[in-house]
CSV table of C-alpha atoms in Angstrom, one decimal:
chain,number,residue,atom,x,y,z
A,1,UNK,CA,100.9,74.8,203.4
A,2,UNK,CA,98.9,71.8,202.4
A,3,UNK,CA,95.7,70.5,204.0
A,4,UNK,CA,97.2,67.3,205.3
A,5,UNK,CA,100.2,68.8,207.1
A,6,UNK,CA,97.9,71.2,208.9
A,7,UNK,CA,95.9,68.3,210.2
A,8,UNK,CA,98.9,66.4,211.6
A,9,UNK,CA,99.5,67.3,215.3
A,10,UNK,CA,103.2,67.8,216.2
A,11,UNK,CA,102.6,65.5,219.2
A,12,UNK,CA,101.5,62.6,217.0
A,13,UNK,CA,105.1,61.3,216.8
A,14,UNK,CA,105.8,61.5,220.5
A,15,UNK,CA,105.2,57.8,221.1
A,16,UNK,CA,107.4,56.7,218.1
A,17,UNK,CA,111.0,55.6,218.3
A,18,UNK,CA,113.6,57.3,216.2
A,19,UNK,CA,113.8,54.2,214.0
A,20,UNK,CA,110.0,54.2,213.4
A,21,UNK,CA,110.0,57.9,212.5
A,22,UNK,CA,112.8,57.2,210.0
A,23,UNK,CA,110.9,54.3,208.5
A,24,UNK,CA,107.8,56.5,208.0
A,25,UNK,CA,110.0,59.2,206.4
A,26,UNK,CA,111.4,56.8,203.9
A,27,UNK,CA,108.1,55.2,203.1
A,28,UNK,CA,106.8,55.6,199.5
A,29,UNK,CA,104.3,58.2,200.8
A,30,UNK,CA,107.4,60.0,202.0
A,31,UNK,CA,106.9,62.9,204.3
A,32,UNK,CA,103.4,63.6,205.5
A,33,UNK,CA,102.6,66.4,203.1
A,34,UNK,CA,100.2,65.9,200.1
A,35,UNK,CA,102.9,67.2,197.8
A,36,UNK,CA,104.8,64.0,198.3
A,37,UNK,CA,102.0,61.6,197.6
A,38,UNK,CA,102.0,61.9,193.8
A,39,UNK,CA,105.6,60.6,193.7
A,40,UNK,CA,104.3,57.1,194.1
A,41,UNK,CA,104.6,55.2,190.8
A,42,UNK,CA,101.0,55.3,189.5
A,43,UNK,CA,101.7,52.4,187.1
A,44,UNK,CA,102.7,49.9,189.8
A,45,UNK,CA,99.9,49.7,192.4
A,46,UNK,CA,100.9,46.1,193.2
A,47,UNK,CA,104.4,47.3,194.2
A,48,UNK,CA,102.8,50.0,196.3
A,49,UNK,CA,100.7,47.5,198.1
A,50,UNK,CA,103.7,45.3,199.0
A,51,UNK,CA,105.6,48.4,200.2
A,52,UNK,CA,102.7,49.7,202.2
A,53,UNK,CA,102.1,46.4,204.0
A,54,UNK,CA,105.3,46.5,206.0
A,55,UNK,CA,104.9,50.1,207.1
A,56,UNK,CA,101.2,50.4,207.6
A,57,UNK,CA,101.2,50.1,211.4
A,58,UNK,CA,103.9,52.8,211.7
A,59,UNK,CA,102.0,55.1,209.3
A,60,UNK,CA,98.8,54.7,211.3
A,61,UNK,CA,100.6,55.7,214.4
A,62,UNK,CA,102.4,58.6,212.7
A,63,UNK,CA,99.4,60.0,210.7
A,64,UNK,CA,96.3,58.7,212.5
A,65,UNK,CA,93.6,56.7,210.7
A,66,UNK,CA,91.8,59.8,209.4
A,67,UNK,CA,95.0,61.4,207.9
A,68,UNK,CA,96.1,58.1,206.3
A,69,UNK,CA,92.7,58.1,204.6
A,70,UNK,CA,93.6,61.4,202.9
A,71,UNK,CA,96.7,59.9,201.5
A,72,UNK,CA,94.7,57.0,200.1
A,73,UNK,CA,92.2,59.3,198.5
A,74,UNK,CA,95.0,61.3,196.9
A,75,UNK,CA,96.5,58.2,195.5
A,76,UNK,CA,93.2,57.0,194.1
A,77,UNK,CA,92.7,60.3,192.4
A,78,UNK,CA,96.2,60.1,190.9
A,79,UNK,CA,95.3,56.6,189.5
A,80,UNK,CA,92.0,57.9,188.1
A,81,UNK,CA,93.7,60.8,186.3
A,82,UNK,CA,96.4,58.6,184.8
A,83,UNK,CA,93.8,56.1,183.6
A,84,UNK,CA,91.9,58.9,181.9
A,85,UNK,CA,95.1,60.2,180.3
A,86,UNK,CA,96.1,56.7,178.9
A,87,UNK,CA,92.5,56.1,177.7
A,88,UNK,CA,92.6,59.4,176.0
A,89,UNK,CA,95.8,58.6,174.2
A,90,UNK,CA,94.5,55.2,173.0
A,91,UNK,CA,91.3,56.7,171.7
A,92,UNK,CA,93.2,59.4,169.9
A,93,UNK,CA,95.3,56.7,168.2
A,94,UNK,CA,92.1,54.9,167.2
A,95,UNK,CA,90.7,58.0,165.7
A,96,UNK,CA,88.1,58.6,168.4
A,97,UNK,CA,88.8,62.3,169.0
A,98,UNK,CA,85.6,63.0,170.8
A,99,UNK,CA,86.1,60.2,173.2
A,100,UNK,CA,89.8,61.3,173.7
A,101,UNK,CA,88.7,64.8,174.4
A,102,UNK,CA,86.1,63.6,177.0
A,103,UNK,CA,88.7,61.5,178.8
A,104,UNK,CA,91.2,64.3,179.0
A,105,UNK,CA,88.5,66.6,180.3
A,106,UNK,CA,87.8,64.1,183.1
A,107,UNK,CA,91.6,64.0,183.8
A,108,UNK,CA,91.6,67.8,183.9
A,109,UNK,CA,88.9,67.9,186.6
A,110,UNK,CA,90.7,65.2,188.7
A,111,UNK,CA,94.1,66.9,188.3
A,112,UNK,CA,92.7,70.2,189.3
A,113,UNK,CA,91.4,68.7,192.5
A,114,UNK,CA,94.7,66.9,193.2
A,115,UNK,CA,97.5,69.2,191.9
A,116,UNK,CA,95.8,72.6,191.5
A,117,UNK,CA,96.6,75.1,188.8
A,118,UNK,CA,99.9,73.6,187.7
A,119,UNK,CA,98.6,70.3,186.6
A,120,UNK,CA,95.4,71.9,185.3
A,121,UNK,CA,97.4,74.2,182.9
A,122,UNK,CA,99.3,71.2,181.4
A,123,UNK,CA,96.1,69.3,180.8
A,124,UNK,CA,94.4,72.4,179.3
A,125,UNK,CA,97.3,72.6,176.7
A,126,UNK,CA,96.8,68.9,175.9
A,127,UNK,CA,93.1,69.3,175.5
A,128,UNK,CA,93.7,72.3,173.3
A,129,UNK,CA,95.7,70.1,170.9
A,130,UNK,CA,92.9,67.6,170.7
A,131,UNK,CA,90.3,70.3,170.0
A,132,UNK,CA,92.4,71.6,167.2
A,133,UNK,CA,92.5,68.1,165.7
A,134,UNK,CA,88.7,68.3,165.9
A,135,UNK,CA,88.8,71.7,164.0
A,136,UNK,CA,87.4,73.4,167.2
A,137,UNK,CA,89.6,76.5,166.8
A,138,UNK,CA,87.6,78.6,169.2
A,139,UNK,CA,87.7,75.9,171.9
A,140,UNK,CA,91.4,75.3,171.4
A,141,UNK,CA,92.2,79.0,171.7
A,142,UNK,CA,90.0,79.2,174.9
A,143,UNK,CA,91.9,76.3,176.5
A,144,UNK,CA,95.3,77.7,175.6
A,145,UNK,CA,94.4,81.2,176.9
A,146,UNK,CA,93.1,79.6,180.2
A,147,UNK,CA,96.4,77.7,180.5
A,148,UNK,CA,98.3,80.9,179.9
A,149,UNK,CA,96.4,82.7,182.6
A,150,UNK,CA,97.1,79.9,185.1
A,151,UNK,CA,100.8,79.8,184.3
A,152,UNK,CA,101.1,83.5,184.7
A,153,UNK,CA,99.2,83.4,188.0
A,154,UNK,CA,101.6,80.7,189.2
A,155,UNK,CA,104.6,82.6,187.9
A,156,UNK,CA,105.6,79.6,185.9
A,157,UNK,CA,107.8,81.1,183.2
A,158,UNK,CA,108.4,77.9,181.2
A,159,UNK,CA,104.7,77.0,181.2
A,160,UNK,CA,103.8,80.6,180.1
A,161,UNK,CA,106.3,80.3,177.2
A,162,UNK,CA,104.7,76.9,176.1
A,163,UNK,CA,101.2,78.4,176.1
A,164,UNK,CA,102.5,81.5,174.1
A,165,UNK,CA,104.1,79.2,171.5
A,166,UNK,CA,100.9,77.2,171.2
A,167,UNK,CA,98.9,80.4,170.7
A,168,UNK,CA,101.4,81.5,168.1
A,169,UNK,CA,101.1,78.2,166.2
A,170,UNK,CA,97.4,78.5,166.2
A,171,UNK,CA,97.5,82.0,164.8
A,172,UNK,CA,100.0,80.9,162.1
A,173,UNK,CA,97.9,77.9,161.1
A,174,UNK,CA,95.9,77.9,157.8
A,175,UNK,CA,92.7,78.0,159.9
A,176,UNK,CA,93.5,81.4,161.4
A,177,UNK,CA,96.2,82.9,159.1
A,178,UNK,CA,97.5,85.6,161.3
A,179,UNK,CA,101.4,85.2,161.0
A,180,UNK,CA,102.1,88.7,162.2
A,181,UNK,CA,100.1,88.1,165.4
A,182,UNK,CA,101.9,84.8,165.8
A,183,UNK,CA,105.3,86.6,165.6
A,184,UNK,CA,104.3,89.0,168.4
A,185,UNK,CA,103.4,86.0,170.6
A,186,UNK,CA,106.7,84.3,169.8
A,187,UNK,CA,108.7,87.4,170.8
A,188,UNK,CA,106.9,87.2,174.2
A,189,UNK,CA,107.8,83.5,174.5
A,190,UNK,CA,111.4,84.4,173.7
A,191,UNK,CA,111.5,86.9,176.6
A,192,UNK,CA,110.2,84.2,178.9
A,193,UNK,CA,113.0,81.8,177.9
A,194,UNK,CA,115.6,84.5,178.1
A,195,UNK,CA,114.5,85.2,181.7
A,196,UNK,CA,114.7,81.5,182.6
A,197,UNK,CA,118.0,81.0,180.7
A,198,UNK,CA,116.4,78.1,178.7
A,199,UNK,CA,118.7,77.8,175.7
A,200,UNK,CA,116.6,74.9,174.1
A,201,UNK,CA,113.5,77.0,174.5
A,202,UNK,CA,115.1,79.9,172.8
A,203,UNK,CA,116.1,77.6,169.9
A,204,UNK,CA,112.5,76.4,169.6
A,205,UNK,CA,111.2,79.9,169.3
A,206,UNK,CA,113.8,80.8,166.7
A,207,UNK,CA,112.8,77.8,164.7
A,208,UNK,CA,109.1,78.7,164.8
A,209,UNK,CA,109.9,82.3,163.9
A,210,UNK,CA,111.6,81.0,160.8
A,211,UNK,CA,108.5,79.1,159.7
A,212,UNK,CA,106.5,82.4,159.9
A,213,UNK,CA,109.1,84.4,158.1
A,214,UNK,CA,109.2,81.8,155.3
A,215,UNK,CA,105.4,82.0,155.0
A,216,UNK,CA,105.7,85.8,154.7
A,217,UNK,CA,108.3,85.4,152.0
A,218,UNK,CA,111.3,86.6,154.1
A,219,UNK,CA,113.6,83.7,153.1
A,220,UNK,CA,116.7,85.5,154.3
A,221,UNK,CA,115.2,86.2,157.7
A,222,UNK,CA,114.0,82.6,158.0
A,223,UNK,CA,117.5,81.4,157.1
A,224,UNK,CA,119.1,83.6,159.8
A,225,UNK,CA,116.6,82.4,162.4
A,226,UNK,CA,117.3,78.8,161.5
A,227,UNK,CA,121.1,79.3,161.7
A,228,UNK,CA,120.7,80.7,165.3
A,229,UNK,CA,118.3,77.9,166.2
A,230,UNK,CA,120.7,75.3,165.0
A,231,UNK,CA,123.6,76.8,167.0
A,232,UNK,CA,121.4,76.8,170.2
A,233,UNK,CA,120.2,73.2,169.7
A,234,UNK,CA,123.8,72.1,169.2
A,235,UNK,CA,124.9,74.0,172.3
A,236,UNK,CA,122.2,72.1,174.2
A,237,UNK,CA,123.3,68.7,172.7
A,238,UNK,CA,119.7,68.2,171.3
A,239,UNK,CA,120.7,66.3,168.1
A,240,UNK,CA,117.2,65.3,167.0
A,241,UNK,CA,116.0,68.9,167.2
A,242,UNK,CA,119.2,70.1,165.4
A,243,UNK,CA,118.5,67.6,162.6
A,244,UNK,CA,115.0,69.0,162.2
A,245,UNK,CA,116.4,72.5,161.8
A,246,UNK,CA,118.9,71.1,159.1
A,247,UNK,CA,115.9,69.8,157.2
A,248,UNK,CA,114.2,73.2,157.3
A,249,UNK,CA,117.5,74.9,156.2
A,250,UNK,CA,117.5,72.6,153.2
A,251,UNK,CA,114.0,73.6,152.3
A,252,UNK,CA,115.0,77.3,152.5
A,253,UNK,CA,118.1,76.7,150.4
A,254,UNK,CA,115.9,75.0,147.7
A,255,UNK,CA,113.6,78.0,147.8
A,256,UNK,CA,116.6,80.2,147.3
A,257,UNK,CA,117.7,78.1,144.3
A,258,UNK,CA,120.7,76.6,146.0
A,259,UNK,CA,120.2,72.8,145.7
A,260,UNK,CA,123.9,72.0,146.3
A,261,UNK,CA,123.8,73.7,149.7
A,262,UNK,CA,120.5,72.0,150.4
A,263,UNK,CA,122.2,68.6,149.9
A,264,UNK,CA,124.8,69.5,152.5
A,265,UNK,CA,122.1,70.4,155.0
A,266,UNK,CA,120.3,67.1,154.3
A,267,UNK,CA,123.5,65.2,154.8
A,268,UNK,CA,124.0,66.9,158.2
A,269,UNK,CA,120.4,66.0,159.1
A,270,UNK,CA,120.8,62.4,158.0
A,271,UNK,CA,124.0,62.0,160.1
A,272,UNK,CA,122.2,63.3,163.2
A,273,UNK,CA,119.2,61.1,162.7
A,274,UNK,CA,121.5,58.1,162.3
A,275,UNK,CA,123.3,59.0,165.6
A,276,UNK,CA,119.9,59.2,167.4
A,277,UNK,CA,118.6,56.0,165.7
A,278,UNK,CA,115.6,58.0,164.4
A,279,UNK,CA,114.4,55.8,161.5
A,280,UNK,CA,111.5,58.1,160.5
A,281,UNK,CA,113.9,61.0,160.3
A,282,UNK,CA,116.3,59.0,158.2
A,283,UNK,CA,113.5,57.9,155.8
A,284,UNK,CA,112.2,61.4,155.5
A,285,UNK,CA,115.6,63.0,154.7
A,286,UNK,CA,116.5,60.3,152.2
A,287,UNK,CA,113.3,60.9,150.3
A,288,UNK,CA,114.0,64.7,150.3
A,289,UNK,CA,117.6,64.2,149.2
A,290,UNK,CA,116.4,61.9,146.4
A,291,UNK,CA,114.0,64.7,145.3
A,292,UNK,CA,116.9,67.3,145.3
A,293,UNK,CA,119.1,64.9,143.3
A,294,UNK,CA,116.3,64.6,140.8
A,295,UNK,CA,116.3,68.4,140.5
A,296,UNK,CA,120.1,68.1,139.8
A,297,UNK,CA,119.5,65.3,137.3
A,298,UNK,CA,121.6,62.9,139.3
A,299,UNK,CA,119.1,60.1,138.7
A,300,UNK,CA,121.2,57.1,139.7
A,301,UNK,CA,122.0,58.6,143.2
A,302,UNK,CA,118.3,59.7,143.5
A,303,UNK,CA,117.1,56.2,142.9
A,304,UNK,CA,119.4,54.9,145.6
A,305,UNK,CA,118.1,57.4,148.1
A,306,UNK,CA,114.5,56.9,147.2
A,307,UNK,CA,114.8,53.1,147.3
A,308,UNK,CA,116.3,53.3,150.8
A,309,UNK,CA,113.6,55.7,151.9
A,310,UNK,CA,110.8,53.5,150.7
A,311,UNK,CA,112.3,50.5,152.5
A,312,UNK,CA,112.5,52.4,155.8
A,313,UNK,CA,108.9,53.7,155.4
A,314,UNK,CA,107.8,50.1,154.8
A,315,UNK,CA,109.8,48.9,157.8
A,316,UNK,CA,108.3,51.4,160.3
A,317,UNK,CA,104.9,51.3,158.6
A,318,UNK,CA,104.9,55.0,157.8
A,319,UNK,CA,102.8,55.2,154.6
A,320,UNK,CA,103.5,58.9,154.1
A,321,UNK,CA,107.3,58.3,153.9
A,322,UNK,CA,106.9,55.1,151.8
A,323,UNK,CA,104.3,56.6,149.5
A,324,UNK,CA,106.3,59.8,148.8
A,325,UNK,CA,109.5,57.8,148.1
A,326,UNK,CA,107.7,55.5,145.7
A,327,UNK,CA,106.1,58.4,143.8
A,328,UNK,CA,109.5,60.0,143.3
A,329,UNK,CA,111.1,56.7,142.6
A,330,UNK,CA,108.7,56.2,139.6
A,331,UNK,CA,110.1,59.5,138.2
A,332,UNK,CA,113.7,58.3,138.6
A,333,UNK,CA,112.9,54.9,137.0
A,334,UNK,CA,111.3,56.7,134.0
A,335,UNK,CA,114.3,58.9,133.5
A,336,UNK,CA,116.6,55.9,133.7
A,337,UNK,CA,114.7,54.3,130.8
A,338,UNK,CA,112.8,51.8,132.9
A,339,UNK,CA,109.1,52.6,132.1
A,340,UNK,CA,107.8,49.2,133.3
A,341,UNK,CA,109.6,49.5,136.6
A,342,UNK,CA,108.4,53.1,136.9
A,343,UNK,CA,104.8,51.9,136.4
A,344,UNK,CA,105.2,49.3,139.2
A,345,UNK,CA,106.6,52.0,141.6
A,346,UNK,CA,103.7,54.2,140.8
A,347,UNK,CA,101.1,51.5,141.3
A,348,UNK,CA,102.8,50.5,144.6
A,349,UNK,CA,102.7,54.1,145.8
A,350,UNK,CA,98.9,54.4,145.1
A,351,UNK,CA,98.4,51.0,146.9
A,352,UNK,CA,100.3,52.1,149.9
A,353,UNK,CA,98.5,55.4,150.3
A,354,UNK,CA,95.0,54.0,149.6
């Protein structure tokens, strides 16, 4: 159905040998259709050039010079789009959110020309995330709603679910504060994942529903949703996501005045993060476990956890993890009768978070 295949005449291969036809079929541009052109590795143009050199004559005979030009134009567009995506990510890391948003907008235009609605919807979702970081709630909502419309038009169930989840997260955010509206959207997302039999997607929706229920004060409902989410993530062998749910379960258990059970959940999370070599997850859980042990007045064990957490935070240059651990560590030191050490931990925490 693409434009290029319509322009290739069936007789254009008549003068080719069977070997030449096979060489053209196996070429990085693959079959003649435009849908195959984006499969070229956009990060290795030099590799592409070396591959093209050997088969160029065959391609010219197979496609014709004019049709080969279409392939080249498509590849150039793909390179431009990827360059804008990379530039946008770099600018976001550097704190230049306006520049990042501009680059992603350019990528959106190019992708719309190259891939149509499917690529456009994905970029709209990414741009919506950036706009939210810029506190442009209205613009973010507009991009998500546009992405949702495109996904529905393309009958892309998974894309529709992603857009619904994003809208739900926006409604549940402190900037909008509409948790009940968010819950309705999450139910629609769940229906999408049930239709597509996406177990991991269903687990994600359950996890987000738990966040909303906790905000509404329904701790029991949040706990039940998290238990179902954990079971589904375990079924899907998604250990890092399962660890995240265990962290949330510990938070719910603390809110329900059950710190001992929270410790068990945190141990489960720590084990999973160790299995997946997630250092940030380990540091975060150790800090939280140290906090729970302070609640239980197990100050020696708390200090061990908090010291380990601060070390991991320093190792991976995560000031949030390191700073939180050091602040709690100062409390543990004070309880253990070490006021001078406590003061140093407190000063270190302020220096790290400065």
